[in-house]
PDB file of C-alpha atoms and ligand atoms in Angstrom:
ATOM      1  CA  UNK A1085      82.443 108.893  84.400  1.00 49.00           C
ATOM      2  CA  UNK A1086      80.557 109.808  81.240  1.00 53.00           C
ATOM      3  CA  UNK A1087      78.370 112.861  81.681  1.00 53.00           C
ATOM      4  CA  UNK A1088      74.642 112.029  81.600  1.00 56.00           C
ATOM      5  CA  UNK A1089      73.070 112.382  78.199  1.00 56.00           C
ATOM      6  CA  UNK A1090      70.739 115.347  77.871  1.00 55.00           C
ATOM      7  CA  UNK A1091      67.081 114.407  77.545  1.00 55.00           C
ATOM      8  CA  UNK A1092      66.141 113.673  73.933  1.00 54.00           C
ATOM      9  CA  UNK A1093      69.751 113.440  72.732  1.00 60.00           C
ATOM     10  CA  UNK A1094      70.580 110.595  70.400  1.00 75.00           C
ATOM     11  CA  UNK A1095      72.436 107.531  71.648  1.00 94.00           C
ATOM     12  CA  UNK A1096      74.512 107.596  68.473  1.00 98.00           C
ATOM     13  CA  UNK A1097      78.247 107.328  69.106  1.00 98.00           C
ATOM     14  CA  UNK A1098      81.084 106.803  66.665  1.00 98.00           C
ATOM     15  CA  UNK A1099      84.834 107.031  66.839  1.00 98.00           C
ATOM     16  CA  UNK A1100      88.035 107.627  64.953  1.00 98.00           C
ATOM     17  CA  UNK A1101      90.655 105.077  66.025  1.00 98.00           C
ATOM     18  CA  UNK A1102      94.084 105.838  64.569  1.00 97.00           C
ATOM     19  CA  UNK A1103      97.294 104.010  65.450  1.00 97.00           C
ATOM     20  CA  UNK A1104     100.200 106.336  66.311  1.00 97.00           C
ATOM     21  CA  UNK A1105     102.627 104.559  63.990  1.00 95.00           C
ATOM     22  CA  UNK A1106     103.049 107.429  61.532  1.00 94.00           C
ATOM     23  CA  UNK A1107     101.646 110.786  60.500  1.00 95.00           C
ATOM     24  CA  UNK A1108      97.978 110.992  59.606  1.00 95.00           C
ATOM     25  CA  UNK A1109      97.432 111.242  55.856  1.00 94.00           C
ATOM     26  CA  UNK A1110      94.508 112.261  53.668  1.00 94.00           C
ATOM     27  CA  UNK A1111      92.843 108.867  54.132  1.00 94.00           C
ATOM     28  CA  UNK A1112      92.793 109.351  57.907  1.00 96.00           C
ATOM     29  CA  UNK A1113      91.466 112.885  57.512  1.00 96.00           C
ATOM     30  CA  UNK A1114      88.625 111.509  55.398  1.00 97.00           C
ATOM     31  CA  UNK A1115      87.777 108.852  57.985  1.00 97.00           C
ATOM     32  CA  UNK A1116      87.813 111.290  60.885  1.00 98.00           C
ATOM     33  CA  UNK A1117      85.774 113.928  59.021  1.00 98.00           C
ATOM     34  CA  UNK A1118      83.151 111.422  57.859  1.00 97.00           C
ATOM     35  CA  UNK A1119      82.803 110.009  61.382  1.00 98.00           C
ATOM     36  CA  UNK A1120      82.521 113.461  62.978  1.00 98.00           C
ATOM     37  CA  UNK A1121      79.963 114.535  60.372  1.00 97.00           C
ATOM     38  CA  UNK A1122      77.847 111.443  60.963  1.00 97.00           C
ATOM     39  CA  UNK A1123      77.940 112.077  64.710  1.00 97.00           C
ATOM     40  CA  UNK A1124      76.846 115.682  64.094  1.00 97.00           C
ATOM     41  CA  UNK A1125      74.050 114.630  61.717  1.00 97.00           C
ATOM     42  CA  UNK A1126      72.751 112.105  64.282  1.00 97.00           C
ATOM     43  CA  UNK A1127      73.065 114.530  67.187  1.00 96.00           C
ATOM     44  CA  UNK A1128      75.433 111.993  68.740  1.00 97.00           C
ATOM     45  CA  UNK A1129      78.979 111.680  70.032  1.00 97.00           C
ATOM     46  CA  UNK A1130      82.321 111.636  68.239  1.00 98.00           C
ATOM     47  CA  UNK A1131      85.034 109.860  70.202  1.00 98.00           C
ATOM     48  CA  UNK A1132      88.703 109.349  69.640  1.00 98.00           C
ATOM     49  CA  UNK A1133      90.646 106.221  70.515  1.00 98.00           C
ATOM     50  CA  UNK A1134      94.382 105.852  70.214  1.00 98.00           C
ATOM     51  CA  UNK A1135      95.133 102.306  69.049  1.00 98.00           C
ATOM     52  CA  UNK A1136      98.592 101.972  70.529  1.00 97.00           C
ATOM     53  CA  UNK A1137      98.796  98.264  71.319  1.00 96.00           C
ATOM     54  CA  UNK A1138     101.415  97.666  68.650  1.00 92.00           C
ATOM     55  CA  UNK A1139     103.962  99.133  71.034  1.00 88.00           C
ATOM     56  CA  UNK A1140     107.169  98.605  69.062  1.00 89.00           C
ATOM     57  CA  UNK A1141     105.783 100.737  66.219  1.00 93.00           C
ATOM     58  CA  UNK A1142     103.918 103.392  68.248  1.00 96.00           C
ATOM     59  CA  UNK A1143     105.598 106.684  69.127  1.00 96.00           C
ATOM     60  CA  UNK A1144     104.488 109.496  71.454  1.00 96.00           C
ATOM     61  CA  UNK A1145     105.350 112.109  68.831  1.00 97.00           C
ATOM     62  CA  UNK A1146     102.881 110.500  66.410  1.00 96.00           C
ATOM     63  CA  UNK A1147     100.193 110.541  69.089  1.00 97.00           C
ATOM     64  CA  UNK A1148     100.860 114.235  69.699  1.00 98.00           C
ATOM     65  CA  UNK A1149     100.678 114.830  65.937  1.00 97.00           C
ATOM     66  CA  UNK A1150      97.262 113.101  65.789  1.00 98.00           C
ATOM     67  CA  UNK A1151      95.749 115.577  68.271  1.00 98.00           C
ATOM     68  CA  UNK A1152      97.354 118.519  66.536  1.00 98.00           C
ATOM     69  CA  UNK A1153      96.326 117.532  63.021  1.00 98.00           C
ATOM     70  CA  UNK A1154      92.750 116.691  64.008  1.00 98.00           C
ATOM     71  CA  UNK A1155      92.363 119.988  65.854  1.00 98.00           C
ATOM     72  CA  UNK A1156      93.779 121.826  62.826  1.00 98.00           C
ATOM     73  CA  UNK A1157      91.134 120.107  60.674  1.00 97.00           C
ATOM     74  CA  UNK A1158      88.543 121.651  62.997  1.00 97.00           C
ATOM     75  CA  UNK A1159      87.530 118.465  64.817  1.00 98.00           C
ATOM     76  CA  UNK A1160      86.493 118.285  68.440  1.00 97.00           C
ATOM     77  CA  UNK A1161      86.259 115.133  70.491  1.00 97.00           C
ATOM     78  CA  UNK A1162      85.381 114.162  74.023  1.00 95.00           C
ATOM     79  CA  UNK A1163      88.007 113.943  76.747  1.00 95.00           C
ATOM     80  CA  UNK A1164      89.490 111.820  78.144  1.00 95.00           C
ATOM     81  CA  UNK A1165      90.656 110.029  75.023  1.00 98.00           C
ATOM     82  CA  UNK A1166      90.746 106.256  75.340  1.00 98.00           C
ATOM     83  CA  UNK A1167      94.183 104.744  74.832  1.00 97.00           C
ATOM     84  CA  UNK A1168      94.254 101.054  74.039  1.00 97.00           C
ATOM     85  CA  UNK A1169      97.467 100.516  75.953  1.00 96.00           C
ATOM     86  CA  UNK A1170      95.510 101.350  79.154  1.00 97.00           C
ATOM     87  CA  UNK A1171      92.972  98.647  78.382  1.00 98.00           C
ATOM     88  CA  UNK A1172      95.149  95.603  78.793  1.00 97.00           C
ATOM     89  CA  UNK A1173      93.120  94.167  81.695  1.00 98.00           C
ATOM     90  CA  UNK A1174      89.901  94.295  79.653  1.00 98.00           C
ATOM     91  CA  UNK A1175      91.604  92.668  76.648  1.00 98.00           C
ATOM     92  CA  UNK A1176      93.061  89.955  78.905  1.00 98.00           C
ATOM     93  CA  UNK A1177      89.659  89.288  80.479  1.00 98.00           C
ATOM     94  CA  UNK A1178      88.057  88.825  77.042  1.00 98.00           C
ATOM     95  CA  UNK A1179      90.840  86.482  76.015  1.00 98.00           C
ATOM     96  CA  UNK A1180      90.406  84.511  79.215  1.00 98.00           C
ATOM     97  CA  UNK A1181      86.689  84.068  78.537  1.00 98.00           C
ATOM     98  CA  UNK A1182      87.338  82.785  75.038  1.00 98.00           C
ATOM     99  CA  UNK A1183      89.952  80.434  76.472  1.00 98.00           C
ATOM    100  CA  UNK A1184      87.469  79.114  79.020  1.00 98.00           C
ATOM    101  CA  UNK A1185      85.015  78.452  76.208  1.00 98.00           C
ATOM    102  CA  UNK A1186      87.667  76.153  74.696  1.00 98.00           C
ATOM    103  CA  UNK A1187      88.016  78.310  71.594  1.00 98.00           C
ATOM    104  CA  UNK A1188      91.715  79.258  71.739  1.00 98.00           C
ATOM    105  CA  UNK A1189      94.884  77.303  71.077  1.00 98.00           C
ATOM    106  CA  UNK A1190      98.564  78.228  71.177  1.00 98.00           C
ATOM    107  CA  UNK A1191     100.426  78.531  67.896  1.00 98.00           C
ATOM    108  CA  UNK A1192     104.151  78.773  67.338  1.00 97.00           C
ATOM    109  CA  UNK A1193     104.123  78.823  63.544  1.00 97.00           C
ATOM    110  CA  UNK A1194     106.163  81.486  61.814  1.00 95.00           C
ATOM    111  CA  UNK A1195     105.035  82.961  58.510  1.00 93.00           C
ATOM    112  CA  UNK A1196     107.580  80.683  56.840  1.00 95.00           C
ATOM    113  CA  UNK A1197     106.079  77.608  58.562  1.00 96.00           C
ATOM    114  CA  UNK A1198     102.632  78.618  57.339  1.00 96.00           C
ATOM    115  CA  UNK A1199     103.823  79.107  53.763  1.00 94.00           C
ATOM    116  CA  UNK A1200     105.626  75.747  53.860  1.00 94.00           C
ATOM    117  CA  UNK A1201     102.555  73.938  55.241  1.00 94.00           C
ATOM    118  CA  UNK A1202     100.369  75.512  52.563  1.00 94.00           C
ATOM    119  CA  UNK A1203     102.691  74.416  49.773  1.00 92.00           C
ATOM    120  CA  UNK A1204     102.207  70.739  50.669  1.00 88.00           C
ATOM    121  CA  UNK A1205     100.718  68.828  47.717  1.00 85.00           C
ATOM    122  CA  UNK A1206      97.457  67.956  49.520  1.00 84.00           C
ATOM    123  CA  UNK A1207      96.698  71.652  50.167  1.00 81.00           C
ATOM    124  CA  UNK A1208      94.781  73.489  47.466  1.00 85.00           C
ATOM    125  CA  UNK A1209      95.618  77.026  46.385  1.00 90.00           C
ATOM    126  CA  UNK A1210      96.385  79.192  49.444  1.00 91.00           C
ATOM    127  CA  UNK A1211      93.562  81.551  50.403  1.00 94.00           C
ATOM    128  CA  UNK A1212      94.252  85.136  51.461  1.00 95.00           C
ATOM    129  CA  UNK A1213      91.919  86.324  54.218  1.00 95.00           C
ATOM    130  CA  UNK A1214      91.667  89.655  56.083  1.00 95.00           C
ATOM    131  CA  UNK A1215      94.867  88.795  58.009  1.00 94.00           C
ATOM    132  CA  UNK A1216      96.829  87.315  55.128  1.00 93.00           C
ATOM    133  CA  UNK A1217      97.213  83.607  54.411  1.00 95.00           C
ATOM    134  CA  UNK A1218      94.442  81.507  55.925  1.00 97.00           C
ATOM    135  CA  UNK A1219      96.070  79.384  58.611  1.00 97.00           C
ATOM    136  CA  UNK A1220      96.378  75.686  57.674  1.00 96.00           C
ATOM    137  CA  UNK A1221      95.661  74.513  61.236  1.00 96.00           C
ATOM    138  CA  UNK A1222      99.054  73.013  62.074  1.00 97.00           C
ATOM    139  CA  UNK A1223      98.855  73.789  65.840  1.00 98.00           C
ATOM    140  CA  UNK A1224      95.090  73.289  66.199  1.00 97.00           C
ATOM    141  CA  UNK A1225      95.464  70.159  68.329  1.00 92.00           C
ATOM    142  CA  UNK A1226      97.564  71.904  70.998  1.00 97.00           C
ATOM    143  CA  UNK A1227      96.042  72.536  74.423  1.00 97.00           C
ATOM    144  CA  UNK A1228      95.836  76.091  75.745  1.00 97.00           C
ATOM    145  CA  UNK A1229      97.611  74.960  78.932  1.00 96.00           C
ATOM    146  CA  UNK A1230     100.725  74.329  76.851  1.00 95.00           C
ATOM    147  CA  UNK A1231     100.945  77.981  75.783  1.00 96.00           C
ATOM    148  CA  UNK A1232     104.402  79.433  76.305  1.00 94.00           C
ATOM    149  CA  UNK A1233     106.034  82.816  75.803  1.00 91.00           C
ATOM    150  CA  UNK A1234     106.800  82.086  72.157  1.00 92.00           C
ATOM    151  CA  UNK A1235     103.192  81.270  71.286  1.00 98.00           C
ATOM    152  CA  UNK A1236     100.433  83.303  69.722  1.00 98.00           C
ATOM    153  CA  UNK A1237      96.826  82.390  70.553  1.00 98.00           C
ATOM    154  CA  UNK A1238      94.497  81.550  67.696  1.00 98.00           C
ATOM    155  CA  UNK A1239      90.727  81.302  67.575  1.00 98.00           C
ATOM    156  CA  UNK A1240      89.427  77.897  66.524  1.00 98.00           C
ATOM    157  CA  UNK A1241      86.988  79.312  63.986  1.00 98.00           C
ATOM    158  CA  UNK A1242      85.006  76.140  63.296  1.00 98.00           C
ATOM    159  CA  UNK A1243      84.486  75.580  67.006  1.00 98.00           C
ATOM    160  CA  UNK A1244      83.523  79.201  67.579  1.00 98.00           C
ATOM    161  CA  UNK A1245      80.842  79.035  64.879  1.00 98.00           C
ATOM    162  CA  UNK A1246      79.640  75.715  66.209  1.00 98.00           C
ATOM    163  CA  UNK A1247      79.338  77.142  69.701  1.00 97.00           C
ATOM    164  CA  UNK A1248      77.215  79.994  68.395  1.00 97.00           C
ATOM    165  CA  UNK A1249      75.152  77.527  66.378  1.00 97.00           C
ATOM    166  CA  UNK A1250      75.257  79.977  63.498  1.00 92.00           C
ATOM    167  CA  UNK A1251      74.983  79.062  59.848  1.00 95.00           C
ATOM    168  CA  UNK A1252      75.997  82.631  58.944  1.00 97.00           C
ATOM    169  CA  UNK A1253      77.425  85.845  60.335  1.00 98.00           C
ATOM    170  CA  UNK A1254      75.964  89.145  59.184  1.00 97.00           C
ATOM    171  CA  UNK A1255      76.287  92.819  59.989  1.00 98.00           C
ATOM    172  CA  UNK A1256      74.431  96.014  59.213  1.00 97.00           C
ATOM    173  CA  UNK A1257      76.306  98.076  56.638  1.00 97.00           C
ATOM    174  CA  UNK A1258      75.308 101.733  56.364  1.00 96.00           C
ATOM    175  CA  UNK A1259      78.120 102.785  54.022  1.00 93.00           C
ATOM    176  CA  UNK A1260      77.299 100.953  50.852  1.00 84.00           C
ATOM    177  CA  UNK A1261      80.620 101.424  48.984  1.00 91.00           C
ATOM    178  CA  UNK A1262      81.476  97.736  49.224  1.00 91.00           C
ATOM    179  CA  UNK A1263      79.402  95.692  46.829  1.00 90.00           C
ATOM    180  CA  UNK A1264      79.967  92.372  48.598  1.00 92.00           C
ATOM    181  CA  UNK A1265      77.133  91.129  50.813  1.00 94.00           C
ATOM    182  CA  UNK A1266      77.543  91.883  54.491  1.00 96.00           C
ATOM    183  CA  UNK A1267      76.940  88.267  55.374  1.00 97.00           C
ATOM    184  CA  UNK A1268      79.048  85.116  55.112  1.00 97.00           C
ATOM    185  CA  UNK A1269      78.163  81.485  55.697  1.00 98.00           C
ATOM    186  CA  UNK A1270      80.000  79.484  58.360  1.00 98.00           C
ATOM    187  CA  UNK A1271      81.766  77.474  55.628  1.00 97.00           C
ATOM    188  CA  UNK A1272      82.890  80.675  53.861  1.00 97.00           C
ATOM    189  CA  UNK A1273      84.238  82.051  57.134  1.00 98.00           C
ATOM    190  CA  UNK A1274      86.156  78.866  57.929  1.00 97.00           C
ATOM    191  CA  UNK A1275      87.645  78.713  54.428  1.00 96.00           C
ATOM    192  CA  UNK A1276      88.091  82.401  53.725  1.00 97.00           C
ATOM    193  CA  UNK A1277      89.113  83.735  57.156  1.00 98.00           C
ATOM    194  CA  UNK A1278      90.047  80.738  59.271  1.00 98.00           C
ATOM    195  CA  UNK A1279      91.783  80.592  62.649  1.00 98.00           C
ATOM    196  CA  UNK A1280      92.848  84.204  63.184  1.00 98.00           C
ATOM    197  CA  UNK A1281      95.403  85.252  65.806  1.00 98.00           C
ATOM    198  CA  UNK A1282      93.717  86.916  68.811  1.00 98.00           C
ATOM    199  CA  UNK A1283      96.849  87.346  70.929  1.00 98.00           C
ATOM    200  CA  UNK A1284     100.124  88.042  69.202  1.00 96.00           C
ATOM    201  CA  UNK A1285     103.201  86.674  70.914  1.00 95.00           C
ATOM    202  CA  UNK A1286     104.813  90.146  71.116  1.00 93.00           C
ATOM    203  CA  UNK A1287     101.882  92.223  72.395  1.00 94.00           C
ATOM    204  CA  UNK A1288      99.570  89.657  74.046  1.00 95.00           C
ATOM    205  CA  UNK A1289      96.469  90.944  72.236  1.00 97.00           C
ATOM    206  CA  UNK A1290      95.489  91.765  68.668  1.00 97.00           C
ATOM    207  CA  UNK A1291      93.704  94.394  66.649  1.00 97.00           C
ATOM    208  CA  UNK A1292      90.574  92.211  66.309  1.00 98.00           C
ATOM    209  CA  UNK A1293      90.194  91.475  70.002  1.00 98.00           C
ATOM    210  CA  UNK A1294      90.964  94.988  71.250  1.00 98.00           C
ATOM    211  CA  UNK A1295      88.767  96.733  68.710  1.00 98.00           C
ATOM    212  CA  UNK A1296      85.614  94.844  69.727  1.00 98.00           C
ATOM    213  CA  UNK A1297      86.266  95.119  73.454  1.00 98.00           C
ATOM    214  CA  UNK A1298      86.998  98.836  73.220  1.00 98.00           C
ATOM    215  CA  UNK A1299      84.192  99.734  70.799  1.00 98.00           C
ATOM    216  CA  UNK A1300      81.816  98.160  73.335  1.00 98.00           C
ATOM    217  CA  UNK A1301      83.450  99.995  76.261  1.00 98.00           C
ATOM    218  CA  UNK A1302      83.062 103.307  74.435  1.00 98.00           C
ATOM    219  CA  UNK A1303      79.400 102.588  73.627  1.00 98.00           C
ATOM    220  CA  UNK A1304      79.996 102.841  69.874  1.00 98.00           C
ATOM    221  CA  UNK A1305      76.754 102.398  67.926  1.00 98.00           C
ATOM    222  CA  UNK A1306      78.228 102.874  64.451  1.00 98.00           C
ATOM    223  CA  UNK A1307      81.794 102.062  63.448  1.00 98.00           C
ATOM    224  CA  UNK A1308      82.975 104.390  60.668  1.00 98.00           C
ATOM    225  CA  UNK A1309      86.132 103.216  58.892  1.00 97.00           C
ATOM    226  CA  UNK A1310      87.672 102.452  55.512  1.00 96.00           C
ATOM    227  CA  UNK A1311      86.400  99.769  53.147  1.00 96.00           C
ATOM    228  CA  UNK A1312      89.713  97.912  53.601  1.00 94.00           C
ATOM    229  CA  UNK A1313      88.360  96.640  56.936  1.00 96.00           C
ATOM    230  CA  UNK A1314      85.104  95.280  55.488  1.00 97.00           C
ATOM    231  CA  UNK A1315      86.168  91.613  55.621  1.00 97.00           C
ATOM    232  CA  UNK A1316      87.563  91.968  59.157  1.00 98.00           C
ATOM    233  CA  UNK A1317      84.074  92.956  60.298  1.00 98.00           C
ATOM    234  CA  UNK A1318      82.945  89.320  60.134  1.00 98.00           C
ATOM    235  CA  UNK A1319      85.610  88.505  62.740  1.00 98.00           C
ATOM    236  CA  UNK A1320      84.451  91.436  64.864  1.00 98.00           C
ATOM    237  CA  UNK A1321      80.790  90.427  64.727  1.00 98.00           C
ATOM    238  CA  UNK A1322      81.695  86.870  65.673  1.00 98.00           C
ATOM    239  CA  UNK A1323      83.763  88.039  68.652  1.00 98.00           C
ATOM    240  CA  UNK A1324      80.963  90.358  69.787  1.00 98.00           C
ATOM    241  CA  UNK A1325      78.530  87.423  69.749  1.00 98.00           C
ATOM    242  CA  UNK A1326      80.915  85.155  71.652  1.00 98.00           C
ATOM    243  CA  UNK A1327      81.636  87.826  74.267  1.00 98.00           C
ATOM    244  CA  UNK A1328      78.026  88.993  74.559  1.00 98.00           C
ATOM    245  CA  UNK A1329      78.865  92.532  73.409  1.00 98.00           C
ATOM    246  CA  UNK A1330      76.355  94.866  71.752  1.00 98.00           C
ATOM    247  CA  UNK A1331      76.173  94.983  67.962  1.00 98.00           C
ATOM    248  CA  UNK A1332      77.114  98.285  66.319  1.00 98.00           C
ATOM    249  CA  UNK A1333      76.286  99.172  62.715  1.00 98.00           C
ATOM    250  CA  UNK A1334      79.208  99.500  60.288  1.00 98.00           C
ATOM    251  CA  UNK A1335      79.830 102.311  57.841  1.00 98.00           C
ATOM    252  CA  UNK A1336      82.710 101.396  55.537  1.00 97.00           C
ATOM    253  CA  UNK A1337      83.663 104.389  53.450  1.00 96.00           C
ATOM    254  CA  UNK A1338      85.558 104.652  50.181  1.00 95.00           C
ATOM    255  CA  UNK A1339      89.345 104.674  50.300  1.00 93.00           C
ATOM    256  CA  UNK A1340      91.420 107.685  49.351  1.00 91.00           C
ATOM    257  CA  UNK A1341      93.905 106.682  46.670  1.00 85.00           C
ATOM    258  CA  UNK A1342      96.922 108.261  45.036  1.00 80.00           C
ATOM    259  CA  UNK A1343      97.087 109.084  41.303  1.00 78.00           C
ATOM    260  CA  UNK A1344      98.195 105.514  40.566  1.00 78.00           C
ATOM    261  CA  UNK A1345      95.090 104.200  42.331  1.00 79.00           C
ATOM    262  CA  UNK A1346      97.008 102.848  45.316  1.00 81.00           C
ATOM    263  CA  UNK A1347      95.568 103.089  48.788  1.00 78.00           C
ATOM    264  CA  UNK A1348      97.463 105.593  50.928  1.00 76.00           C
ATOM    265  CA  UNK A1349      99.676 104.117  53.660  1.00 71.00           C
ATOM    266  CA  UNK A1350     101.385 105.727  56.623  1.00 65.00           C
ATOM    267  CA  UNK A1351     104.679 105.673  54.735  1.00 66.00           C
ATOM    268  CA  UNK A1352     103.157 108.014  52.128  1.00 68.00           C
ATOM    269  CA  UNK A1353     104.603 110.952  53.927  1.00 74.00           C
ATOM    270  CA  UNK A1354     103.922 113.222  50.979  1.00 70.00           C
ATOM    271  CA  UNK A1355     100.192 112.846  51.686  1.00 87.00           C
ATOM    272  CA  UNK A1356     100.572 113.586  55.375  1.00 94.00           C
ATOM    273  CA  UNK A1357      98.116 116.245  56.511  1.00 95.00           C
ATOM    274  CA  UNK A1358     100.927 118.246  58.031  1.00 94.00           C
ATOM    275  CA  UNK A1359     102.849 118.397  54.764  1.00 94.00           C
ATOM    276  CA  UNK A1360      99.843 120.013  53.100  1.00 94.00           C
ATOM    277  CA  UNK A1361      99.575 122.344  56.042  1.00 95.00           C
ATOM    278  CA  UNK A1362     103.264 123.275  55.864  1.00 94.00           C
ATOM    279  CA  UNK A1363     102.843 123.985  52.182  1.00 94.00           C
ATOM    280  CA  UNK A1364     100.066 126.467  52.944  1.00 96.00           C
ATOM    281  CA  UNK A1365      96.887 124.407  52.448  1.00 96.00           C
ATOM    282  CA  UNK A1366      93.922 125.294  54.648  1.00 97.00           C
ATOM    283  CA  UNK A1367      91.509 122.829  56.274  1.00 97.00           C
ATOM    284  CA  UNK A1368      88.979 123.912  53.617  1.00 96.00           C
ATOM    285  CA  UNK A1369      91.435 122.866  50.887  1.00 95.00           C
ATOM    286  CA  UNK A1370      91.674 119.428  52.512  1.00 95.00           C
ATOM    287  CA  UNK A1371      87.873 119.118  52.586  1.00 95.00           C
ATOM    288  CA  UNK A1372      87.757 120.020  48.912  1.00 94.00           C
ATOM    289  CA  UNK A1373      90.541 117.581  47.998  1.00 92.00           C
ATOM    290  CA  UNK A1374      88.584 114.836  49.723  1.00 93.00           C
ATOM    291  CA  UNK A1375      85.359 115.734  47.950  1.00 92.00           C
ATOM    292  CA  UNK A1376      83.690 116.801  51.188  1.00 91.00           C
ATOM    293  CA  UNK A1377      81.578 119.891  51.706  1.00 72.00           C
ATOM    294  CA  UNK A1378      83.603 122.494  53.586  1.00 54.00           C
ATOM    295  CA  UNK A1379      82.642 122.554  57.252  1.00 50.00           C
ATOM    296  CA  UNK A1380      80.312 125.361  58.294  1.00 47.00           C
ATOM    297  CA  UNK A1381      82.323 128.001  60.028  1.00 41.00           C
TER     298      UNK A1381
HETATM  299  N1  LIG B 952      93.573 101.416  64.214  1.00 50.04           N
HETATM  300  C1  LIG B 952      93.040 101.047  62.934  1.00 50.04           C
HETATM  301  C2  LIG B 952      93.821 101.731  61.850  1.00 50.04           C
HETATM  302  O1  LIG B 952      94.469 102.729  62.106  1.00 50.04           O
HETATM  303  C3  LIG B 952      91.589 101.446  62.788  1.00 50.04           C
HETATM  304  C4  LIG B 952      90.706 100.351  63.063  1.00 50.04           C
HETATM  305  C5  LIG B 952      89.225 100.620  63.004  1.00 50.04           C
HETATM  306  O2  LIG B 952      88.771 101.735  62.714  1.00 50.04           O
HETATM  307  O3  LIG B 952      88.514  99.678  63.299  1.00 50.04           O
HETATM  308  O4  LIG B 952      93.775 101.277  60.732  1.00 50.04           O
END
């Protein structure tokens, strides 16, 4: 049970939502520190959520390292921490609702099948969306009742937009690092994003579905995350509308890059927060490296 909010306190709530598939690096530190600072500035809440649905890649030692590294950085968050792997029933219920709306279909295409279908002469140049190649629609005619263990479930994007009767999908961006408009027309969404997977065959859910269901469950009013997820936000807004979930604002922040200008990835172990720590850096050094004001002590 959440504790009652003190009178006059802000309803602002944000979160840091790492996946325990590797050690946190400088990019994660930046995300967590920006989110916590925005919560502080708004007199609101800073929550943590462990995004551990990708079970084959998640490890308990990485989850333990997340808590340790964040605490070392000086962050505090509310307990209990939400773990996405405990939320399966809520993810399933959302999926069921979308299925009942007639918006899902089973898909057995492999990446190779998709590439082959897209290389057919009648297809134009393949489009890369937030989830990779935009799906050519091969399985779109299949009925949901046919879904078997080897199938993923995809969202029929054109139908979803039609159901909402929306000519465009928009969101409120408070970050401002991304210069693209935070609105897309239905045609742009169909062509540029397409029928995304909402339930992977291996884990039965997906990042997109779980993130919207769990942001709503945690009462998140502003999602703070890297600019790499900007385009995915159109999918999230669409799912929120379909599922009748509240609309948070989005704050996409700049990405932390290495000297070659590449975005940091979990495999960049050299940038792991704990490597800096082992080499004698202090949390203040990390703040400075990230171009953030050192936290008040
Ligand atoms: N779990 C995602 C990641 O680690 C974060 C997603 C989000 O903030 O929406 O990249």
